[in-house]
Short mmCIF file of C-alpha atoms and ligand atoms in Angstrom, two decimals:
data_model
loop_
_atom_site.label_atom_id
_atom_site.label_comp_id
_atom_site.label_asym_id
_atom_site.label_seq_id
_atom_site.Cartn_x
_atom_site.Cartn_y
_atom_site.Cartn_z
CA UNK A 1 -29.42 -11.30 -22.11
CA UNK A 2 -27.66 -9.50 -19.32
CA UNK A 3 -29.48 -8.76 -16.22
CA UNK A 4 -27.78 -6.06 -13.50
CA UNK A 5 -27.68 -7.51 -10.08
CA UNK A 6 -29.92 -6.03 -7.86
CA UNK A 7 -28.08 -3.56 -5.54
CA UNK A 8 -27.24 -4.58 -2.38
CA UNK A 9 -26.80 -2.36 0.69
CA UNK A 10 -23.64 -2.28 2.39
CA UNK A 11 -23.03 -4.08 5.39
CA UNK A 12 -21.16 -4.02 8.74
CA UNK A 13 -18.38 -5.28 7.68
CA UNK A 14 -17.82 -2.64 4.99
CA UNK A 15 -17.98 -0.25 7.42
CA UNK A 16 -15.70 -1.41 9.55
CA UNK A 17 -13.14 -1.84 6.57
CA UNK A 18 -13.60 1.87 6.10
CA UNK A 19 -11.59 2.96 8.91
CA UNK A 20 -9.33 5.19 7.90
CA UNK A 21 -10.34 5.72 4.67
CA UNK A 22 -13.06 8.20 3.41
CA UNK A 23 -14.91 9.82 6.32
CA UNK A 24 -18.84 7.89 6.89
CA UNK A 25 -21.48 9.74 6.30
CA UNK A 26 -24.48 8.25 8.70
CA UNK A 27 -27.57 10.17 9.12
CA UNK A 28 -30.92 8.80 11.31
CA UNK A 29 -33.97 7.96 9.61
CA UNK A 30 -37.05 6.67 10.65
CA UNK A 31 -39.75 6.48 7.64
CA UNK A 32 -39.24 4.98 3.85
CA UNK A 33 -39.51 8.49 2.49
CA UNK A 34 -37.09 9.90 4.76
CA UNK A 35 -34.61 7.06 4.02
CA UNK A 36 -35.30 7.29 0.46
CA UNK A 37 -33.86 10.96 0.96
CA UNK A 38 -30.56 9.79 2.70
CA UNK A 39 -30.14 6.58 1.02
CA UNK A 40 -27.80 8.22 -1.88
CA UNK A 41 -25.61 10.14 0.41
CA UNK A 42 -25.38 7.86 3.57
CA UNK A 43 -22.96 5.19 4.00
CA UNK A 44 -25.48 3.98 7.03
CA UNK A 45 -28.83 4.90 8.09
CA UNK A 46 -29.84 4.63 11.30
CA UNK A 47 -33.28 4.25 12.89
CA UNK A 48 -32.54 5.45 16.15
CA UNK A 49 -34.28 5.41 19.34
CA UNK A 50 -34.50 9.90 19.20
CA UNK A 51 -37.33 8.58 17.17
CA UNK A 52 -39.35 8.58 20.23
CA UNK A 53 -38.51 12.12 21.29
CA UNK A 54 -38.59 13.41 17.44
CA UNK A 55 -41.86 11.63 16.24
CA UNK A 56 -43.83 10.56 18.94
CA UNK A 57 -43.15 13.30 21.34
CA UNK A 58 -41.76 11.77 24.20
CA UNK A 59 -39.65 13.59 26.82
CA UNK A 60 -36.80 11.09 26.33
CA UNK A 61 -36.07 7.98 25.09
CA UNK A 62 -36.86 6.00 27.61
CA UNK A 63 -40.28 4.82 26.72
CA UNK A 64 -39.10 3.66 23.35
CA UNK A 65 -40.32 0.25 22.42
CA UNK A 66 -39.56 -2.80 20.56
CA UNK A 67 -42.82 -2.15 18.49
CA UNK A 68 -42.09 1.36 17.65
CA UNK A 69 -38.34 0.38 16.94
CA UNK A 70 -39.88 -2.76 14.42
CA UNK A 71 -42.17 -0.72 12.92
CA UNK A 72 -39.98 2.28 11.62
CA UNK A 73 -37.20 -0.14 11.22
CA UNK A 74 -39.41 -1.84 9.02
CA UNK A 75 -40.25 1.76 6.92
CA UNK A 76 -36.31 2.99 6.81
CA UNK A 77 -35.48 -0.73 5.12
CA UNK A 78 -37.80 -0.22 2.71
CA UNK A 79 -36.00 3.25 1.68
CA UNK A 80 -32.19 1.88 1.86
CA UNK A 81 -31.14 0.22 -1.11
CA UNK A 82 -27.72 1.10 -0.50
CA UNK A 83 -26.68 2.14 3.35
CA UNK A 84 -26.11 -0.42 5.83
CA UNK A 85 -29.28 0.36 7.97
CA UNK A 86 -28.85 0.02 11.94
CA UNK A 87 -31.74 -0.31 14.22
CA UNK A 88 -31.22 0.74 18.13
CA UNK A 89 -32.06 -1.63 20.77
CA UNK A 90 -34.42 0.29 22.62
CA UNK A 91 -33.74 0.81 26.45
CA UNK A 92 -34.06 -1.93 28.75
CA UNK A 93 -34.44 -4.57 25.62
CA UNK A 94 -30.93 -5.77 26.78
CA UNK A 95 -29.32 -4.17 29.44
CA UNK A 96 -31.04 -7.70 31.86
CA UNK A 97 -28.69 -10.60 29.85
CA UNK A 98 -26.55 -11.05 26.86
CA UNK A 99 -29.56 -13.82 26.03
CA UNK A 100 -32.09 -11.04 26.09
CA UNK A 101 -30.32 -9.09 24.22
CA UNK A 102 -30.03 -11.87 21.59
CA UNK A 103 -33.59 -12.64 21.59
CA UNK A 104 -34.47 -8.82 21.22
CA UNK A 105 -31.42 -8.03 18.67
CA UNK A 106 -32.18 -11.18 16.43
CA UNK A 107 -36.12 -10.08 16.53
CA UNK A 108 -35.51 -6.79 15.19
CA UNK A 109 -32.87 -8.14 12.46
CA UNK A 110 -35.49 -10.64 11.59
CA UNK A 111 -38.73 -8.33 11.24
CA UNK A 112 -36.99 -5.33 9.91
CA UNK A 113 -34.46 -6.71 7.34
CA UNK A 114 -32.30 -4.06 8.98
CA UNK A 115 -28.26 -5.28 8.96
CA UNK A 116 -26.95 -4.44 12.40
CA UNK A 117 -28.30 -2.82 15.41
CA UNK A 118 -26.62 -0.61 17.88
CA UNK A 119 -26.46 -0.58 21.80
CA UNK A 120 -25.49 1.70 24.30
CA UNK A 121 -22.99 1.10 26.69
CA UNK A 122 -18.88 0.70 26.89
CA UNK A 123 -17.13 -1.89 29.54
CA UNK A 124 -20.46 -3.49 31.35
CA UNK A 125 -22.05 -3.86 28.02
CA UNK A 126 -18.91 -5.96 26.33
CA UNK A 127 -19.86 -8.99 27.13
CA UNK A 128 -23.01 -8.44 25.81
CA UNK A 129 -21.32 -7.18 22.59
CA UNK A 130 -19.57 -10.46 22.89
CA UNK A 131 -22.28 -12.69 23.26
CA UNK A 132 -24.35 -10.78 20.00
CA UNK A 133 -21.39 -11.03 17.57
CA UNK A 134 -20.25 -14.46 18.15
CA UNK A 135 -24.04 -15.43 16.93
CA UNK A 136 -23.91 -13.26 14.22
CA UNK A 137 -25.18 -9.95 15.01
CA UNK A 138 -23.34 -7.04 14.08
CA UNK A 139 -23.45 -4.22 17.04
CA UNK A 140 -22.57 -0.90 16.52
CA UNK A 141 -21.63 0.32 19.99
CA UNK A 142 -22.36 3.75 21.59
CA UNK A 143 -19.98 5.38 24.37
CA UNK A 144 -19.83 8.66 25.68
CA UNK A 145 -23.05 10.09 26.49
CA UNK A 146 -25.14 7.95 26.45
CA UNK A 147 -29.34 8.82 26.08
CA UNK A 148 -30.42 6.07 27.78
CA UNK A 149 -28.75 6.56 31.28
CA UNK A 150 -29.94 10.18 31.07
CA UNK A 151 -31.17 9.35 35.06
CA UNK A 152 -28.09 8.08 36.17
CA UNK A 153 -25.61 10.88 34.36
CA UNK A 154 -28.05 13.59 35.52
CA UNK A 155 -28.47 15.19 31.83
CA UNK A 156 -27.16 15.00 28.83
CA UNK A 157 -23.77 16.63 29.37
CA UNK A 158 -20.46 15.98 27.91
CA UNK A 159 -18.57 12.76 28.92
CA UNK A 160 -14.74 12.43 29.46
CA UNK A 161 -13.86 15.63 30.48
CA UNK A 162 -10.60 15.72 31.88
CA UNK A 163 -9.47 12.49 34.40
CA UNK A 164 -12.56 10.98 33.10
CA UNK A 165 -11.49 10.72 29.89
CA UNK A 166 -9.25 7.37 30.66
CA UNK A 167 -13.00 6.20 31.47
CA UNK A 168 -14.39 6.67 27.64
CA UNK A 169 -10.84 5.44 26.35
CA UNK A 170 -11.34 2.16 28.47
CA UNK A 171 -15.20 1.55 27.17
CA UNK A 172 -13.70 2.36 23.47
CA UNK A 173 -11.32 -0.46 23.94
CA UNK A 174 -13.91 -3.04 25.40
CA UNK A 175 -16.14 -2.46 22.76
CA UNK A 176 -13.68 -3.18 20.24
CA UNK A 177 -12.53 -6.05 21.54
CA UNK A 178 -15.89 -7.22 22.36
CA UNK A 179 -16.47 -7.55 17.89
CA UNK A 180 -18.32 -4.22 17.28
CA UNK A 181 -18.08 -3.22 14.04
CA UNK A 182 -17.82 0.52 15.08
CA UNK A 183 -18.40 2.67 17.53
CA UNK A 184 -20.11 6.06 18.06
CA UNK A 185 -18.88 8.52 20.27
CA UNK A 186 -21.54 10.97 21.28
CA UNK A 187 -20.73 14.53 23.19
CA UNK A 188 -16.72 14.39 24.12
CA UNK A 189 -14.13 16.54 23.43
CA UNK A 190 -12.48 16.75 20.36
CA UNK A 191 -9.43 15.51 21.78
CA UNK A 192 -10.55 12.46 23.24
CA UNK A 193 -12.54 11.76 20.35
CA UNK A 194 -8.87 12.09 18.55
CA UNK A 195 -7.09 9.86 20.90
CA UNK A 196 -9.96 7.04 20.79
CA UNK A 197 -9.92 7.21 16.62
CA UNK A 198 -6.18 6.72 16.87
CA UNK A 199 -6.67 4.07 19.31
CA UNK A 200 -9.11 1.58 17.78
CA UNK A 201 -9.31 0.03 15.09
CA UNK A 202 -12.83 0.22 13.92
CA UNK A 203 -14.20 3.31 12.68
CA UNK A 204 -15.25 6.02 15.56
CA UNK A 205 -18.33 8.04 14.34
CA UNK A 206 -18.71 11.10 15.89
CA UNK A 207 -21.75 13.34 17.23
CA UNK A 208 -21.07 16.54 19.04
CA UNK A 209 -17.50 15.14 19.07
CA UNK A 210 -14.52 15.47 16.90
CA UNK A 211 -14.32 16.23 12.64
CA UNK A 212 -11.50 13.95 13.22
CA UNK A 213 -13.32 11.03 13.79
CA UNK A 214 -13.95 8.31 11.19
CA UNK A 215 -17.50 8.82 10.21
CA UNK A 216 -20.33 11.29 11.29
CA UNK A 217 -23.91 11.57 12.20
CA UNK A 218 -26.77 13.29 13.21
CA UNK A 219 -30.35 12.77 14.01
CA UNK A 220 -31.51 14.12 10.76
CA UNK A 221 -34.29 15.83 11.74
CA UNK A 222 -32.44 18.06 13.73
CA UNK A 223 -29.89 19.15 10.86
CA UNK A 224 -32.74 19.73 8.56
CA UNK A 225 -34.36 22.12 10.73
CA UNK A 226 -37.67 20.06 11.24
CA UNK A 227 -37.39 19.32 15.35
CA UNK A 228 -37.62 22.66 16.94
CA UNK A 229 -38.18 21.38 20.38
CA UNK A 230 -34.36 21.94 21.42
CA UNK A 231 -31.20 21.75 19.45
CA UNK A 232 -28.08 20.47 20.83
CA UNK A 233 -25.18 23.36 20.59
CA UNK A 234 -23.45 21.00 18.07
CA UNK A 235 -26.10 20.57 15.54
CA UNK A 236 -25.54 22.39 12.24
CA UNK A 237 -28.96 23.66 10.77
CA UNK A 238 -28.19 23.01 7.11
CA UNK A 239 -31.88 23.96 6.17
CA UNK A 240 -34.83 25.09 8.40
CA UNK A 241 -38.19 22.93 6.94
CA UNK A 242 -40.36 23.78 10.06
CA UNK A 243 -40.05 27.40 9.30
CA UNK A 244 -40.90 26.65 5.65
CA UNK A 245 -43.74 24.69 6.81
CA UNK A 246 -45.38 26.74 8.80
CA UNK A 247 -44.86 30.03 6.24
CA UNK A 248 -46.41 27.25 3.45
CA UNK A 249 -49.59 26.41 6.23
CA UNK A 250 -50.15 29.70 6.80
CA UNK A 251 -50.77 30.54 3.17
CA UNK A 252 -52.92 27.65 2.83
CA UNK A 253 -54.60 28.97 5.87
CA UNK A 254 -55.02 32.80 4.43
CA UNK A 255 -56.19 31.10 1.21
CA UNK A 256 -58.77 28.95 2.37
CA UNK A 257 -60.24 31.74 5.00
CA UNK A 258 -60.26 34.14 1.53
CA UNK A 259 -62.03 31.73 -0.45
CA UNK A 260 -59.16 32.08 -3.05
CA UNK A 261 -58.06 28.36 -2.57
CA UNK A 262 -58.18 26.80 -5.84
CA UNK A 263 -62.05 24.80 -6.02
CA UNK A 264 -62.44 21.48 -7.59
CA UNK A 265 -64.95 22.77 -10.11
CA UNK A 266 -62.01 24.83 -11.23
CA UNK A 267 -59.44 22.02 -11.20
CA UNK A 268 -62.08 19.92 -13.64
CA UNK A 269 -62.67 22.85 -15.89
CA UNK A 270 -58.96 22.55 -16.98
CA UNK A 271 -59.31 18.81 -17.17
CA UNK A 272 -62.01 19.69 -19.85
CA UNK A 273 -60.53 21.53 -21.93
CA UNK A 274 -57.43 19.58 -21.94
CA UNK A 275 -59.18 17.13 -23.30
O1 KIV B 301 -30.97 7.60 18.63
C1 KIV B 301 -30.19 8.21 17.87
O2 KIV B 301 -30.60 8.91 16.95
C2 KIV B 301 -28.77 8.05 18.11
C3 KIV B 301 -27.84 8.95 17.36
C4 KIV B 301 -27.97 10.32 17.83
C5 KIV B 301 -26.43 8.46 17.40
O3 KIV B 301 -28.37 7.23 18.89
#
């Protein structure tokens, strides 16, 4: 009798054998249905901390916690049979120590089942980076803008514009040679993006950055249309669900005022004569 193995997802280290192969496809997702959705297309699924801002509401993501971070982990794991899912460290579960950010990094891996988990932060966060890999935590870094220091960059505007580019290029290096497994390179210019894909060698993925890069994503809420709050000038709609949601409420609406909403009684009589 032959059994098939059960599927397993993929894991950091296949993505970071990826680089320069086929572009990764990485999407966010933060529920099982949701990850059920992106599982078949998605090389890696990540439940990011925009969760805060797209689900809960919050201005930022700044009052992200560990809890919320467990909790959806938990959901997207259950949806990935295939992606490597990545949880975010939420902000200020690691910034203190690399041993805090071992204790918090190893809880999430541990309560979510998730494979990696990503960080913010390029040079001061490397030996960090250090300190998680050499125990056996995969990081996926993030440099460029980054959310979390919204305060201190004074919005979220593009990084590494002109002489500060050699900054971005410096924190792409440090990260590498800290052990991430990738890296993601949020809102810089195309070129820079370029230079820092040709530059390292684990796979860049890319968000308001370059096509060139080795992998992209998006918060996947935005690119389906469903968070209407704001959208970032890089974000392709590729479908527009909270416009189809609200034209499908509103008919419920107009059908339940009318009293032409289909009754129970109704729903039984078919039953019966079905039968
Ligand atoms: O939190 C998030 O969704 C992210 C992606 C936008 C990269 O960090």
């Amino acid at each position: 009798m032959s059994q098939q193995a059960p599927q397993k997802n993929l894991s950091a280290a296949d993505i970071r054998a990826r680089k320069g192969t086929a572009p990764l496809v990485c999407l966010t997702a933060y529920t099982t249905p949701v990850a059920q959705l992106a599982d078949p297309h998605c090389d890696l699924v990540l439940v990011g901390d925009s969760v805060g801002m797209v689900l809960h509401g919050l201005p930022s993501t700044l009052d992200v916690t560990m809890e919320m971070m467990i909790l959806h982990g938990r959901a997207a794991t259950r949806g990935a049979s295939r992606a490597l899912v990545v949880v975010d460290m939420p902000f200020a579960s690691y910034e203190e120590s690399p041993a805090q950010a071992f204790r918090n990094a190893a809880r999430l891996m541990a309560e979510t089942g998730a494979g990696a988990v990503k960080l913010e932060g390029g040079r001061h966060m490397a030996e960090t980076i250090r300190f998680l890999t050499d125990r056996g935590i995969p990081v996926m870094a993030h440099i460029g803008l980054t959310p979390q220091a919204v305060n201190a960059i004074g919005g979220y505007k593009v990084q590494g514009r002109g002489a500060d580019a050699d900054r971005i290029r410096a924190d792409a290096r440090a990260v590498e040679e800290a052990g991430a497994f990738a890296v993601v390179l949020e809102k810089v210019p195309a070129a820079l993006a370029d230079t820092i894909t040709a530059e390292v060698d684990i796979p860049t993925v890319g968000i308001g950055a370059s096509a060139g890069c080795d992998g992209q994503i998006l918060v996947i809420d935005d690119m389906l249309g469903l968070f209407d709050a704001f959208k970032p000038k890089f974000v392709k709609r590729y479908a527009h669900l909270a416009t189809d949601a609200d034209r499908a409420i509103a008919t419920y609406a107009k059908e339940v005022r009318a009293r032409t909403f289909p009754a129970p009684e109704h729903i039984f009589a078919d039953e019966g004569a079905a039968k």
